[in-house]
């Protein structure tokens, strides 16, 4: 199995797109650092002018009201430490990890059929399920590498631009509840709540890769499902109170961050139910994937 995984890993890094995906994560977080720093400077300038307006005895009441609004809205909007940066920007970029891993997963098996290399792969003295499992494990390893790259580069960029800060410093709750939450805990929660849905999405992409023999179709369908899921999620959440059976549909449970951390949930929803439902879908998708690949006719 280790040899098969090593072989898949080498094939993955023989493609230019792999380096582009890794480079994008690094350049993306560096760009986020510059943008966040620019927004900080603009906000600081607005705050400075607002304070001057409030201190000016000749300023009109309208100008003072406007200055007070600027001061109020500036609170909590600035990136002040590395953990603020990780909670705001690094978490935002994990969506690209999902997209890039979906593209890689979608082509893992389909590309073997498209390139005509599937026969050379399956004539080796390895069981089909081992070959397929090695491709799936390689996809997960690639996702782990992207996540590691993002977190390490994000922490370093945040440290350079904004300096170190307390992991337990409090920030306004992004769900607009009015409460204060610990920035480090919020960052970890957002990451942990992203992982289950991520596993399901890349497993769907991997399943599609076994169902289609053309890479472009497998990638296209997988990416379409990825982007359509947020729209379907919105529609289902608006109808779930009227049609209770909709709570068993997969899409709302893919984004646990929105469902439970950002307070977009529906009445009666629970993290246990969502995780249980995702586990059932996960087993079904993997079962379909391995069954289809074992029965696949490679003579066509």
Short mmCIF file of C-alpha atoms in Angstrom, two decimals:
data_model
loop_
_atom_site.label_atom_id
_atom_site.label_comp_id
_atom_site.label_asym_id
_atom_site.label_seq_id
_atom_site.Cartn_x
_atom_site.Cartn_y
_atom_site.Cartn_z
CA UNK A 1 0.00 0.00 0.00
CA UNK A 2 2.84 2.42 0.87
CA UNK A 3 4.39 1.82 -2.56
CA UNK A 4 1.07 2.54 -4.27
CA UNK A 5 0.62 5.76 -2.31
CA UNK A 6 4.19 6.82 -3.11
CA UNK A 7 3.52 6.14 -6.80
CA UNK A 8 0.31 8.24 -6.73
CA UNK A 9 2.11 11.03 -4.86
CA UNK A 10 4.85 11.12 -7.53
CA UNK A 11 2.23 11.20 -10.30
CA UNK A 12 0.45 14.07 -8.52
CA UNK A 13 3.62 16.14 -8.34
CA UNK A 14 4.47 15.44 -11.98
CA UNK A 15 1.64 17.84 -12.85
CA UNK A 16 2.19 21.61 -13.03
CA UNK A 17 -1.28 22.27 -11.59
CA UNK A 18 -0.20 20.80 -8.23
CA UNK A 19 2.55 23.41 -7.83
CA UNK A 20 0.14 26.15 -8.95
CA UNK A 21 -2.35 25.14 -6.22
CA UNK A 22 0.33 25.15 -3.51
CA UNK A 23 1.77 28.45 -4.77
CA UNK A 24 -1.69 30.01 -4.83
CA UNK A 25 -2.20 29.25 -1.14
CA UNK A 26 1.08 30.99 -0.24
CA UNK A 27 0.56 33.98 -2.54
CA UNK A 28 -3.10 34.22 -1.51
CA UNK A 29 -2.28 34.54 2.19
CA UNK A 30 0.52 37.05 1.46
CA UNK A 31 -1.92 39.11 -0.61
CA UNK A 32 -4.44 38.89 2.24
CA UNK A 33 -1.78 40.28 4.58
CA UNK A 34 -1.21 43.31 2.36
CA UNK A 35 -4.95 43.94 1.90
CA UNK A 36 -5.67 43.64 5.62
CA UNK A 37 -2.78 45.95 6.44
CA UNK A 38 -4.05 48.51 3.90
CA UNK A 39 -7.57 48.38 5.36
CA UNK A 40 -6.10 48.81 8.85
CA UNK A 41 -4.24 51.95 7.78
CA UNK A 42 -7.39 53.38 6.14
CA UNK A 43 -9.43 52.69 9.27
CA UNK A 44 -6.78 54.24 11.51
CA UNK A 45 -6.84 57.39 9.37
CA UNK A 46 -10.66 57.56 9.58
CA UNK A 47 -10.52 57.10 13.37
CA UNK A 48 -7.89 59.84 13.71
CA UNK A 49 -9.99 62.30 11.67
CA UNK A 50 -13.15 61.35 13.60
CA UNK A 51 -11.44 62.04 16.95
CA UNK A 52 -10.23 65.41 15.66
CA UNK A 53 -13.78 66.26 14.57
CA UNK A 54 -15.20 65.39 18.00
CA UNK A 55 -12.55 67.52 19.69
CA UNK A 56 -13.18 70.49 17.39
CA UNK A 57 -15.52 72.97 19.08
CA UNK A 58 -16.34 74.55 15.71
CA UNK A 59 -17.52 71.27 14.13
CA UNK A 60 -21.24 71.03 13.37
CA UNK A 61 -23.53 68.60 15.20
CA UNK A 62 -24.02 66.61 11.99
CA UNK A 63 -20.24 66.20 11.56
CA UNK A 64 -19.88 65.10 15.20
CA UNK A 65 -22.68 62.54 14.79
CA UNK A 66 -20.99 61.19 11.68
CA UNK A 67 -17.63 61.04 13.49
CA UNK A 68 -19.23 59.14 16.39
CA UNK A 69 -20.68 56.61 13.93
CA UNK A 70 -17.24 56.11 12.38
CA UNK A 71 -15.69 55.48 15.79
CA UNK A 72 -18.44 53.03 16.74
CA UNK A 73 -18.22 51.10 13.47
CA UNK A 74 -14.42 50.91 13.63
CA UNK A 75 -14.50 48.93 16.88
CA UNK A 76 -13.69 45.28 16.22
CA UNK A 77 -13.16 45.83 12.48
CA UNK A 78 -9.38 46.05 12.61
CA UNK A 79 -6.92 43.17 12.36
CA UNK A 80 -4.81 43.70 15.47
CA UNK A 81 -2.91 40.42 16.05
CA UNK A 82 -1.86 37.29 14.22
CA UNK A 83 -4.90 35.44 15.61
CA UNK A 84 -7.29 38.10 14.28
CA UNK A 85 -5.64 37.59 10.89
CA UNK A 86 -5.96 33.80 11.10
CA UNK A 87 -9.61 34.01 12.16
CA UNK A 88 -10.51 36.47 9.39
CA UNK A 89 -8.34 35.60 6.39
CA UNK A 90 -6.83 32.13 6.81
CA UNK A 91 -10.27 30.69 7.56
CA UNK A 92 -11.64 32.46 4.48
CA UNK A 93 -9.03 30.83 2.25
CA UNK A 94 -9.83 27.24 3.29
CA UNK A 95 -12.57 27.34 0.63
CA UNK A 96 -9.76 27.23 -1.95
CA UNK A 97 -8.42 24.05 -0.32
CA UNK A 98 -11.84 22.51 -0.93
CA UNK A 99 -11.87 23.70 -4.56
CA UNK A 100 -8.32 22.53 -5.36
CA UNK A 101 -8.80 19.15 -3.66
CA UNK A 102 -12.09 18.63 -5.53
CA UNK A 103 -10.26 19.26 -8.82
CA UNK A 104 -7.49 16.80 -7.88
CA UNK A 105 -9.95 14.15 -6.62
CA UNK A 106 -12.15 14.45 -9.68
CA UNK A 107 -9.24 13.63 -11.95
CA UNK A 108 -7.63 10.89 -9.86
CA UNK A 109 -9.40 7.96 -11.53
CA UNK A 110 -11.02 9.62 -14.56
CA UNK A 111 -7.61 10.78 -15.84
CA UNK A 112 -6.41 7.15 -15.90
CA UNK A 113 -9.22 6.38 -18.35
CA UNK A 114 -8.75 9.61 -20.32
CA UNK A 115 -4.99 9.05 -20.70
CA UNK A 116 -5.41 5.33 -21.41
CA UNK A 117 -3.16 4.32 -18.48
CA UNK A 118 -5.83 2.40 -16.57
CA UNK A 119 -4.85 -0.95 -18.15
CA UNK A 120 -1.18 -0.58 -17.16
CA UNK A 121 -2.33 0.30 -13.65
CA UNK A 122 -4.69 -2.63 -13.17
CA UNK A 123 -2.45 -5.36 -14.62
CA UNK A 124 -0.14 -4.92 -11.62
CA UNK A 125 -0.36 -7.57 -8.87
CA UNK A 126 -2.48 -5.39 -6.60
CA UNK A 127 -6.14 -5.69 -5.75
CA UNK A 128 -8.35 -3.03 -7.25
CA UNK A 129 -9.55 -1.77 -3.89
CA UNK A 130 -5.95 -1.19 -2.80
CA UNK A 131 -5.23 0.83 -5.94
CA UNK A 132 -8.36 2.91 -5.41
CA UNK A 133 -7.69 3.38 -1.70
CA UNK A 134 -4.15 4.58 -2.46
CA UNK A 135 -5.60 7.27 -4.74
CA UNK A 136 -8.09 8.34 -2.08
CA UNK A 137 -5.41 8.48 0.63
CA UNK A 138 -3.17 10.49 -1.70
CA UNK A 139 -6.01 12.98 -2.23
CA UNK A 140 -6.40 13.37 1.55
CA UNK A 141 -2.64 13.81 1.97
CA UNK A 142 -2.70 16.53 -0.69
CA UNK A 143 -5.52 18.30 1.17
CA UNK A 144 -3.55 18.00 4.41
CA UNK A 145 -0.50 19.51 2.74
CA UNK A 146 -2.54 22.47 1.44
CA UNK A 147 -4.01 23.04 4.90
CA UNK A 148 -0.57 22.85 6.54
CA UNK A 149 0.80 25.31 3.94
CA UNK A 150 -2.05 27.72 4.57
CA UNK A 151 -1.81 27.60 8.36
CA UNK A 152 1.98 27.93 8.54
CA UNK A 153 2.23 30.68 5.91
CA UNK A 154 -0.82 32.42 7.42
CA UNK A 155 0.69 32.43 10.89
CA UNK A 156 4.02 33.76 9.60
CA UNK A 157 2.36 36.47 7.46
CA UNK A 158 0.10 37.48 10.36
CA UNK A 159 3.08 37.61 12.68
CA UNK A 160 5.04 39.84 10.28
CA UNK A 161 2.20 42.28 9.57
CA UNK A 162 0.38 42.43 12.91
CA UNK A 163 2.65 40.89 15.54
CA UNK A 164 1.92 38.29 18.19
CA UNK A 165 -1.22 38.43 20.30
CA UNK A 166 -3.16 36.54 22.91
CA UNK A 167 -4.91 33.36 21.79
CA UNK A 168 -7.64 34.11 24.31
CA UNK A 169 -8.20 37.78 23.37
CA UNK A 170 -11.88 38.55 22.88
CA UNK A 171 -13.53 39.76 19.65
CA UNK A 172 -17.18 40.55 18.80
CA UNK A 173 -19.05 37.36 17.88
CA UNK A 174 -19.19 37.20 14.03
CA UNK A 175 -22.73 35.83 14.29
CA UNK A 176 -23.74 39.35 15.43
CA UNK A 177 -25.19 37.98 18.67
CA UNK A 178 -23.63 40.87 20.57
CA UNK A 179 -21.50 38.53 22.71
CA UNK A 180 -17.71 38.45 22.89
CA UNK A 181 -15.82 35.27 21.93
CA UNK A 182 -12.18 34.23 22.24
CA UNK A 183 -10.41 34.76 18.91
CA UNK A 184 -8.32 31.59 19.16
CA UNK A 185 -11.29 29.43 20.11
CA UNK A 186 -13.34 30.93 17.27
CA UNK A 187 -10.51 30.16 14.79
CA UNK A 188 -10.23 26.53 15.96
CA UNK A 189 -14.02 26.05 15.94
CA UNK A 190 -14.32 27.40 12.39
CA UNK A 191 -11.61 24.98 11.28
CA UNK A 192 -13.07 21.94 13.05
CA UNK A 193 -16.61 22.64 11.81
CA UNK A 194 -15.28 22.92 8.22
CA UNK A 195 -13.64 19.46 8.19
CA UNK A 196 -16.73 17.12 8.13
CA UNK A 197 -18.34 18.86 5.14
CA UNK A 198 -14.96 18.99 3.42
CA UNK A 199 -14.58 15.20 3.72
CA UNK A 200 -18.00 14.66 2.16
CA UNK A 201 -17.38 17.05 -0.75
CA UNK A 202 -14.05 15.50 -1.73
CA UNK A 203 -15.55 12.01 -1.37
CA UNK A 204 -18.32 13.02 -3.78
CA UNK A 205 -15.64 14.31 -6.18
CA UNK A 206 -13.72 11.03 -5.84
CA UNK A 207 -16.90 9.04 -6.48
CA UNK A 208 -17.60 11.06 -9.63
CA UNK A 209 -14.06 10.33 -10.77
CA UNK A 210 -14.91 6.61 -10.79
CA UNK A 211 -18.30 7.14 -12.46
CA UNK A 212 -16.99 9.20 -15.39
CA UNK A 213 -14.21 8.21 -17.74
CA UNK A 214 -13.56 11.76 -18.92
CA UNK A 215 -11.61 14.06 -16.63
CA UNK A 216 -13.27 17.27 -17.82
CA UNK A 217 -16.78 15.90 -17.14
CA UNK A 218 -15.81 14.55 -13.70
CA UNK A 219 -14.17 17.85 -12.70
CA UNK A 220 -17.00 19.94 -14.17
CA UNK A 221 -19.76 18.04 -12.38
CA UNK A 222 -17.86 18.05 -9.07
CA UNK A 223 -17.15 21.80 -9.21
CA UNK A 224 -20.78 22.49 -10.20
CA UNK A 225 -22.02 20.54 -7.14
CA UNK A 226 -19.54 22.43 -4.95
CA UNK A 227 -20.81 25.86 -6.03
CA UNK A 228 -24.48 24.84 -6.32
CA UNK A 229 -24.47 23.47 -2.77
CA UNK A 230 -24.52 26.95 -1.18
CA UNK A 231 -27.59 27.94 -3.27
CA UNK A 232 -29.38 24.67 -2.50
CA UNK A 233 -28.43 25.14 1.15
CA UNK A 234 -30.14 28.55 1.19
CA UNK A 235 -33.30 27.19 -0.48
CA UNK A 236 -33.55 24.16 1.81
CA UNK A 237 -33.05 26.19 5.01
CA UNK A 238 -35.91 28.45 3.97
CA UNK A 239 -38.25 25.50 3.39
CA UNK A 240 -37.19 23.07 6.11
CA UNK A 241 -39.71 24.43 8.66
CA UNK A 242 -42.52 23.64 6.20
CA UNK A 243 -41.19 20.30 4.92
CA UNK A 244 -39.43 18.48 7.76
CA UNK A 245 -38.07 15.74 5.47
CA UNK A 246 -35.71 18.31 3.95
CA UNK A 247 -33.53 18.07 7.07
CA UNK A 248 -32.32 14.71 5.74
CA UNK A 249 -31.01 16.33 2.53
CA UNK A 250 -27.23 16.55 2.50
CA UNK A 251 -26.55 20.15 1.48
CA UNK A 252 -27.43 22.16 4.65
CA UNK A 253 -25.17 19.87 6.69
CA UNK A 254 -22.13 20.39 4.45
CA UNK A 255 -21.48 23.83 5.96
CA UNK A 256 -21.61 23.25 9.72
CA UNK A 257 -19.93 26.64 10.28
CA UNK A 258 -22.93 28.50 8.88
CA UNK A 259 -25.39 26.10 10.46
CA UNK A 260 -24.12 26.30 14.05
CA UNK A 261 -21.39 28.95 14.47
CA UNK A 262 -22.98 31.74 12.40
CA UNK A 263 -26.49 31.04 13.67
CA UNK A 264 -28.11 30.15 10.33
CA UNK A 265 -29.59 26.97 11.75
CA UNK A 266 -33.22 25.80 11.79
CA UNK A 267 -35.34 24.83 14.79
CA UNK A 268 -34.41 21.42 16.22
CA UNK A 269 -31.04 21.17 14.44
CA UNK A 270 -28.18 19.61 16.40
CA UNK A 271 -24.53 18.93 15.73
CA UNK A 272 -25.00 15.25 16.59
CA UNK A 273 -27.75 14.81 14.00
CA UNK A 274 -25.70 16.58 11.31
CA UNK A 275 -22.57 14.53 11.99
CA UNK A 276 -24.57 11.29 12.01
CA UNK A 277 -26.22 12.16 8.70
CA UNK A 278 -22.86 13.09 7.15
CA UNK A 279 -21.40 9.76 8.34
CA UNK A 280 -24.22 7.85 6.60
CA UNK A 281 -23.71 9.79 3.34
CA UNK A 282 -19.93 9.26 3.64
CA UNK A 283 -20.29 5.47 3.92
CA UNK A 284 -22.76 5.36 1.01
CA UNK A 285 -20.53 7.43 -1.28
CA UNK A 286 -17.45 5.34 -0.48
CA UNK A 287 -19.41 2.10 -0.98
CA UNK A 288 -20.60 3.28 -4.42
CA UNK A 289 -17.07 4.36 -5.33
CA UNK A 290 -15.39 1.06 -4.49
CA UNK A 291 -18.23 -1.04 -5.91
CA UNK A 292 -18.21 0.77 -9.26
CA UNK A 293 -14.42 0.67 -9.54
CA UNK A 294 -14.26 -3.06 -8.80
CA UNK A 295 -16.90 -3.76 -11.49
CA UNK A 296 -15.52 -1.27 -14.02
CA UNK A 297 -14.76 -2.81 -17.44
CA UNK A 298 -11.36 -1.47 -18.55
CA UNK A 299 -11.61 -3.05 -22.01
CA UNK A 300 -13.80 -0.19 -23.27
#
